[in-house]
Coordinates of C-alpha atoms in Angstrom, one line a residue:
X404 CA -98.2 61.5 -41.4
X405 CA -101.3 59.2 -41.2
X406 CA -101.5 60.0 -45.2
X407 CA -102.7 57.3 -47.3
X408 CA -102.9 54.7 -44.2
X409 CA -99.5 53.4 -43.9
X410 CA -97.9 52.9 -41.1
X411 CA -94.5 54.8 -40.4
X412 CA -92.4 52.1 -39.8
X413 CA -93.9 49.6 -42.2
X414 CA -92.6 47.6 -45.3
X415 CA -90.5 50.7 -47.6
X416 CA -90.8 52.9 -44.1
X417 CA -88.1 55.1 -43.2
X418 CA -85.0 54.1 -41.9
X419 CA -84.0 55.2 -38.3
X420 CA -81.0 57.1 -37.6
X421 CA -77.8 55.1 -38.7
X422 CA -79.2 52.8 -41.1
X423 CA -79.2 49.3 -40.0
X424 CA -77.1 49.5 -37.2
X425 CA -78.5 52.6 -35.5
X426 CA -80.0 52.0 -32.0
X427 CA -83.0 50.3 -32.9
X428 CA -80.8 47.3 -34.0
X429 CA -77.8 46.0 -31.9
X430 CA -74.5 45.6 -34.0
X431 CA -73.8 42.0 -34.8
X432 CA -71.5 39.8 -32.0
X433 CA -67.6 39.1 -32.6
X434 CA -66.2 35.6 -31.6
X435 CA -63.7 35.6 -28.5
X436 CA -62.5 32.7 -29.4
X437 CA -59.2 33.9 -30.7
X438 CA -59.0 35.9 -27.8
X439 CA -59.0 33.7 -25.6
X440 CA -56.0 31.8 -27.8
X441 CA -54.0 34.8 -27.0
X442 CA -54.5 34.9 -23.3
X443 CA -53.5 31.4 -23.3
X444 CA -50.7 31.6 -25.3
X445 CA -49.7 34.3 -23.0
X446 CA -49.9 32.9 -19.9
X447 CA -48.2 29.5 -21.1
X448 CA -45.2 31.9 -22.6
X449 CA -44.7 33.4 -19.0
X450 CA -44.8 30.4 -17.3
X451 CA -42.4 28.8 -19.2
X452 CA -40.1 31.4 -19.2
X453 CA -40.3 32.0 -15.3
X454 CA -39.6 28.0 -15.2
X455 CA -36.4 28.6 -17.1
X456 CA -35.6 31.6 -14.8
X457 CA -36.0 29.7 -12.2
X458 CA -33.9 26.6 -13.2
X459 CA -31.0 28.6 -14.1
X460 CA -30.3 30.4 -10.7
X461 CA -31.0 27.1 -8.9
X462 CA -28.6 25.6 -10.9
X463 CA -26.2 28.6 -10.2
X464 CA -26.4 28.3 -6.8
X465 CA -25.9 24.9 -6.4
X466 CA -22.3 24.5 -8.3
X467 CA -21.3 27.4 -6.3
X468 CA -22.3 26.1 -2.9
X469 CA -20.5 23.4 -1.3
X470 CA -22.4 20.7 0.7
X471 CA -22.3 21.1 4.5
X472 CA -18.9 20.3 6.3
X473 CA -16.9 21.1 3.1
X474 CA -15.8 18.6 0.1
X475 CA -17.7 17.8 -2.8
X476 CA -21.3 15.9 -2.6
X477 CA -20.3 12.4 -4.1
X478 CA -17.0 12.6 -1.5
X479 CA -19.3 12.8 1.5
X480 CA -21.2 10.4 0.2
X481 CA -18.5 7.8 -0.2
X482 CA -16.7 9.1 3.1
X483 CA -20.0 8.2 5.0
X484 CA -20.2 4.8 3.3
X485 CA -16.8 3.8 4.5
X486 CA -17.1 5.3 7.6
X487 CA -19.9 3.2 8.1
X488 CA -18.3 -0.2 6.7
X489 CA -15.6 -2.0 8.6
X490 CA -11.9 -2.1 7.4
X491 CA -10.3 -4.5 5.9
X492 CA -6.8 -3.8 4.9
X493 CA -3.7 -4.2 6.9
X494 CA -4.8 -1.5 9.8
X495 CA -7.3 -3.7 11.2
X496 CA -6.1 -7.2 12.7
X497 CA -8.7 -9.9 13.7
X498 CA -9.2 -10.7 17.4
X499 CA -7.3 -13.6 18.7
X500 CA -6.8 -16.9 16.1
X501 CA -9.7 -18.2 13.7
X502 CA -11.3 -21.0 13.3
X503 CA -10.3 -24.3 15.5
X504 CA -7.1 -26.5 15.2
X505 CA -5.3 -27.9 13.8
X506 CA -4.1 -24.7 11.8
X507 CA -1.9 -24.4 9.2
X508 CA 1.2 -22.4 9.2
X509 CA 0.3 -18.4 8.2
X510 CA 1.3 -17.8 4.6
X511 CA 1.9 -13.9 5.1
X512 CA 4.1 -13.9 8.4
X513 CA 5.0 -10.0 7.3
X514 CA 0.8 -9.4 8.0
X515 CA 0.9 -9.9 11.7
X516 CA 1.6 -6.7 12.6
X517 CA 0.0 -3.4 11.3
X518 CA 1.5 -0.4 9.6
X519 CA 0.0 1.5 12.3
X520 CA 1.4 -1.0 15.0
X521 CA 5.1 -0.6 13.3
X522 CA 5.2 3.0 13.2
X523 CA 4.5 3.0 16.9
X524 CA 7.4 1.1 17.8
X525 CA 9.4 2.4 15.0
X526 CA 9.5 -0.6 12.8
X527 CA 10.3 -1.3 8.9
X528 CA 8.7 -3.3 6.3
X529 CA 9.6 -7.1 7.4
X530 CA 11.1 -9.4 5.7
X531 CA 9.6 -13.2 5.4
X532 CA 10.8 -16.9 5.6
X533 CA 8.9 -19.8 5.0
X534 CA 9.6 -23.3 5.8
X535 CA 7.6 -26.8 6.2
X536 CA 7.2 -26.3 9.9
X537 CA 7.9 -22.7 10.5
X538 CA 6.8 -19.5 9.1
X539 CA 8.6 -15.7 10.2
X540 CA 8.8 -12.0 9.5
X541 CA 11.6 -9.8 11.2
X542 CA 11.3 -6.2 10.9
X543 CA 13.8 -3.8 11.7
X544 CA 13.6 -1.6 14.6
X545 CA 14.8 2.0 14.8
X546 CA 15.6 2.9 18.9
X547 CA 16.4 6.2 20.5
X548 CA 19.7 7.8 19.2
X549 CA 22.1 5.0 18.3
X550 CA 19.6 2.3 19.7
X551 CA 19.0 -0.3 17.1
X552 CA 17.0 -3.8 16.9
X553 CA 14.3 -5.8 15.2
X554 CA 10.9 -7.6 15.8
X555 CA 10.6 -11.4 14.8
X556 CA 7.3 -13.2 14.5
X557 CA 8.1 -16.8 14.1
X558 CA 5.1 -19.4 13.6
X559 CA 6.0 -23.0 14.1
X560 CA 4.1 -26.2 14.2
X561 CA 5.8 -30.0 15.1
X562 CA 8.5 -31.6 14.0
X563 CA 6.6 -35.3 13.9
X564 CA 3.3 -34.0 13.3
X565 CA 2.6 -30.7 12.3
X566 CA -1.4 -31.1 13.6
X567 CA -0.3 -32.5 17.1
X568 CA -1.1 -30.5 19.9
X569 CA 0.5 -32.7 22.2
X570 CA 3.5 -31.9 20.3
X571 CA 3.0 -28.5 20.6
X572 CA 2.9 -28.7 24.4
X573 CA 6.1 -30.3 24.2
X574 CA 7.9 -27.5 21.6
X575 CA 6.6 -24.6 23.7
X576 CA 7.9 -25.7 27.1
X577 CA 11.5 -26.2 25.0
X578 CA 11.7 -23.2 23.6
X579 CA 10.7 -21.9 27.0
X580 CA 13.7 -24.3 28.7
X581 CA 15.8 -22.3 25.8
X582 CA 14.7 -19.0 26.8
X583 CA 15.5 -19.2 30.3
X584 CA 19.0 -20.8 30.2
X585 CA 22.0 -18.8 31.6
X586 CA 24.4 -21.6 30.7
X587 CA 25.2 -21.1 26.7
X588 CA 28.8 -21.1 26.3
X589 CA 28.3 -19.2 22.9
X590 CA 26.0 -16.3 24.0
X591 CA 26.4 -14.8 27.3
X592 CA 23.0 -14.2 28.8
X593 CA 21.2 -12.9 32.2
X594 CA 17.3 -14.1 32.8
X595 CA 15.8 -10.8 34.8
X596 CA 12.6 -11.6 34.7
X597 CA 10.0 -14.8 33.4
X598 CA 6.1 -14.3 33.7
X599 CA 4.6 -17.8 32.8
X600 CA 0.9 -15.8 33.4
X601 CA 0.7 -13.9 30.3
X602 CA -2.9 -14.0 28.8
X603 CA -2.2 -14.7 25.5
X604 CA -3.2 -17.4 23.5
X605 CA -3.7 -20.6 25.2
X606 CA 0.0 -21.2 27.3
X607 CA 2.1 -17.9 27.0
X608 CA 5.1 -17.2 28.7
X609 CA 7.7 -13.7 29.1
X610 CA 11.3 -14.0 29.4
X611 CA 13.1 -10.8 29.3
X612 CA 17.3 -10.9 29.9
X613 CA 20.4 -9.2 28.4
X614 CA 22.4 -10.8 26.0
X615 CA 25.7 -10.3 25.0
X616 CA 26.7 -10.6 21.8
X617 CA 30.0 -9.3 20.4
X618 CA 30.6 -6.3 22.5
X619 CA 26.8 -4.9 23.3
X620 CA 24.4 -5.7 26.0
X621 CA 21.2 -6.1 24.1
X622 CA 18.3 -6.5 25.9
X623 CA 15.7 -9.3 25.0
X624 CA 12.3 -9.9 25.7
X625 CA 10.9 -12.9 23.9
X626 CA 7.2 -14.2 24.1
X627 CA 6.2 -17.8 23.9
X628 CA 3.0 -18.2 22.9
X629 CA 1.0 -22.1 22.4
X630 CA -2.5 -21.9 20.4
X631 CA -3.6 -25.5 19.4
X632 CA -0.9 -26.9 17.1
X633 CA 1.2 -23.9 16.4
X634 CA 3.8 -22.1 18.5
X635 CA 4.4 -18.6 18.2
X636 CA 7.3 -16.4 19.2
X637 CA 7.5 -12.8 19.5
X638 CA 11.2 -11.9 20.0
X639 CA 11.8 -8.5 20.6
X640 CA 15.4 -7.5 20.9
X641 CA 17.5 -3.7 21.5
X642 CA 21.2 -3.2 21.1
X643 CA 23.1 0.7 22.2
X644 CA 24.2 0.6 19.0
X645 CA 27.1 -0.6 16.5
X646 CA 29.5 1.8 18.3
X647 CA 28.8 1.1 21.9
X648 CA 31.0 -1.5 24.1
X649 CA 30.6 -3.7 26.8
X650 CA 30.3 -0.8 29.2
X651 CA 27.4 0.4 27.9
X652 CA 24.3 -0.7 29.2
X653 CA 21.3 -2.6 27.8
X654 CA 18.8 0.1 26.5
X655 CA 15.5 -1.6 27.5
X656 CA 14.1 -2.3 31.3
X657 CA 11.3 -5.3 31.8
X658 CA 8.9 -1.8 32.9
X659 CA 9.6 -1.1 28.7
X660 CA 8.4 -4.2 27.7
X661 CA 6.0 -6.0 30.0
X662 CA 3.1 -4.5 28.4
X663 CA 4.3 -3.9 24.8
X664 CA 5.4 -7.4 23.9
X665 CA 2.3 -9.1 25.3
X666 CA 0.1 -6.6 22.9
X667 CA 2.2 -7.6 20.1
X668 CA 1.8 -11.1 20.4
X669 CA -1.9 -10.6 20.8
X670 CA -2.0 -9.0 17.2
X671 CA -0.2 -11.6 15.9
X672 CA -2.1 -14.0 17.0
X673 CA -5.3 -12.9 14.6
X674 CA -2.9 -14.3 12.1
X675 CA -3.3 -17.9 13.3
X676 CA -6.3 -19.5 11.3
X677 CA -6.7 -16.7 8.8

């Protein structure tokens, strides 16, 4: 072994079990840098894919499920909007007249009164008139049974000047002298009752009586209302019907109308400076 001097493992020695890469020498290291690509990749892929999973039954169960209460999203939303907003059509009537006199005559008599307010009281789409000094609507009236009338909102300013509340002092308390008088040769009337203490406007005045005209007894209440230059009249008139004679009676009592007419006119009023 020690033959000759060398030493066993030197330069030319023999080789150990396994050549080169037999224990004495550790096998040469792999990069894990691909590796490590793959794991990436991986773990992106799955993400990914459980993001798209995940998207797709949200989505699912959103168009199947309604939003709370019922009705589709974008109709709440709009419901709650207008809920929260304050009408403006023809259902909502401003409180009392606007503005300050002198007022000009309403151009859209046929306005005073509500849809809702007409179907209450059983009336019809008016019809409107419009003068220099005066401005109306009458609507028609349907009544229990045969019982027929109409509604009329007249709104008038003065003959000599139509800004002149002076003059509308003087045109209210006429048309209040009219109202009240028994003595017309052409239409036979009977005054029941006159309340000159109706809070309406600034002067306001009730006259309910019966009136006779053809054959009927009709029963009228008409309202005189004064608000700076303009005077408004609410006349509110019943008849038994086409058919019925002079024994049949009026179809209204003052208890029917005391409170009704007064709310009217007060509605009508919002109409005065609008």
């Amino acid at each position: 072994m020690y033959a000759g001097g060398q030493p066993p493992y030197g330069p030319g020695g023999p080789v150990g079990p396994g050549g080169p890469g037999g224990p004495g020498y550790p096998p040469p290291k792999k990069s894990s840098a691909g590796l490590w690509i793959v794991i990436v990749g991986g773990v992106v892929i799955v993400i990914l894919v459980i993001a798209v999973v995940f998207m797709l039954i949200r989505g699912g169960g959103d168009e199947g499920r309604e939003p709370q209460g019922g009705g589709e999203p974008t109709q709440g939303t709009e419901e709650t909007t207008a809920s929260e907003e304050p009408a403006e059509d023809e259902e909502t009537q401003a409180a009392g007249p606007q503005g300050e006199p002198p007022y000009e005559l309403p151009q859209d008599p046929c306005a005073s009164l509500s849809e809702s307010t007409l179907a209450d009281i059983g009336g019809r789409e008016g019809s409107k008139s419009l003068t220099d000094s005066s401005s109306d609507c009458t609507y028609t009236l349907e009544g229990e049974g045969d019982q027929s009338g109409y509604v009329s909102v007249t709104y008038q300013v003065p003959y000599g000047g139509s800004d002149s509340i002076e003059g509308a002092k003087e045109r209210f308390q006429s048309s209040l002298d009219r109202a009240t008088d028994e003595s017309n040769d052409i239409i036979e009337t009977e005054v029941h009752e006159v309340d000159e203490k109706v809070d309406v406007g600034e002067e306001a005045a009730l006259v309910f009586s019966t009136q006779k005209i053809l054959r009927t007894n009709d029963s009228v209440a008409t309202l005189l209302v004064r608000q700076g230059n303009i005077v408004m009249t609410v006349d509110y008139t019943m008849t038994p019907g086409y058919q019925a004679d002079e024994s049949e009676p009026a179809p209204l009592k003052y208890d029917d109308v005391k409170d009704l007419v007064p709310e009217l006119g007060e509605e009508a009023l919002g109409q005065i400076g609008a």
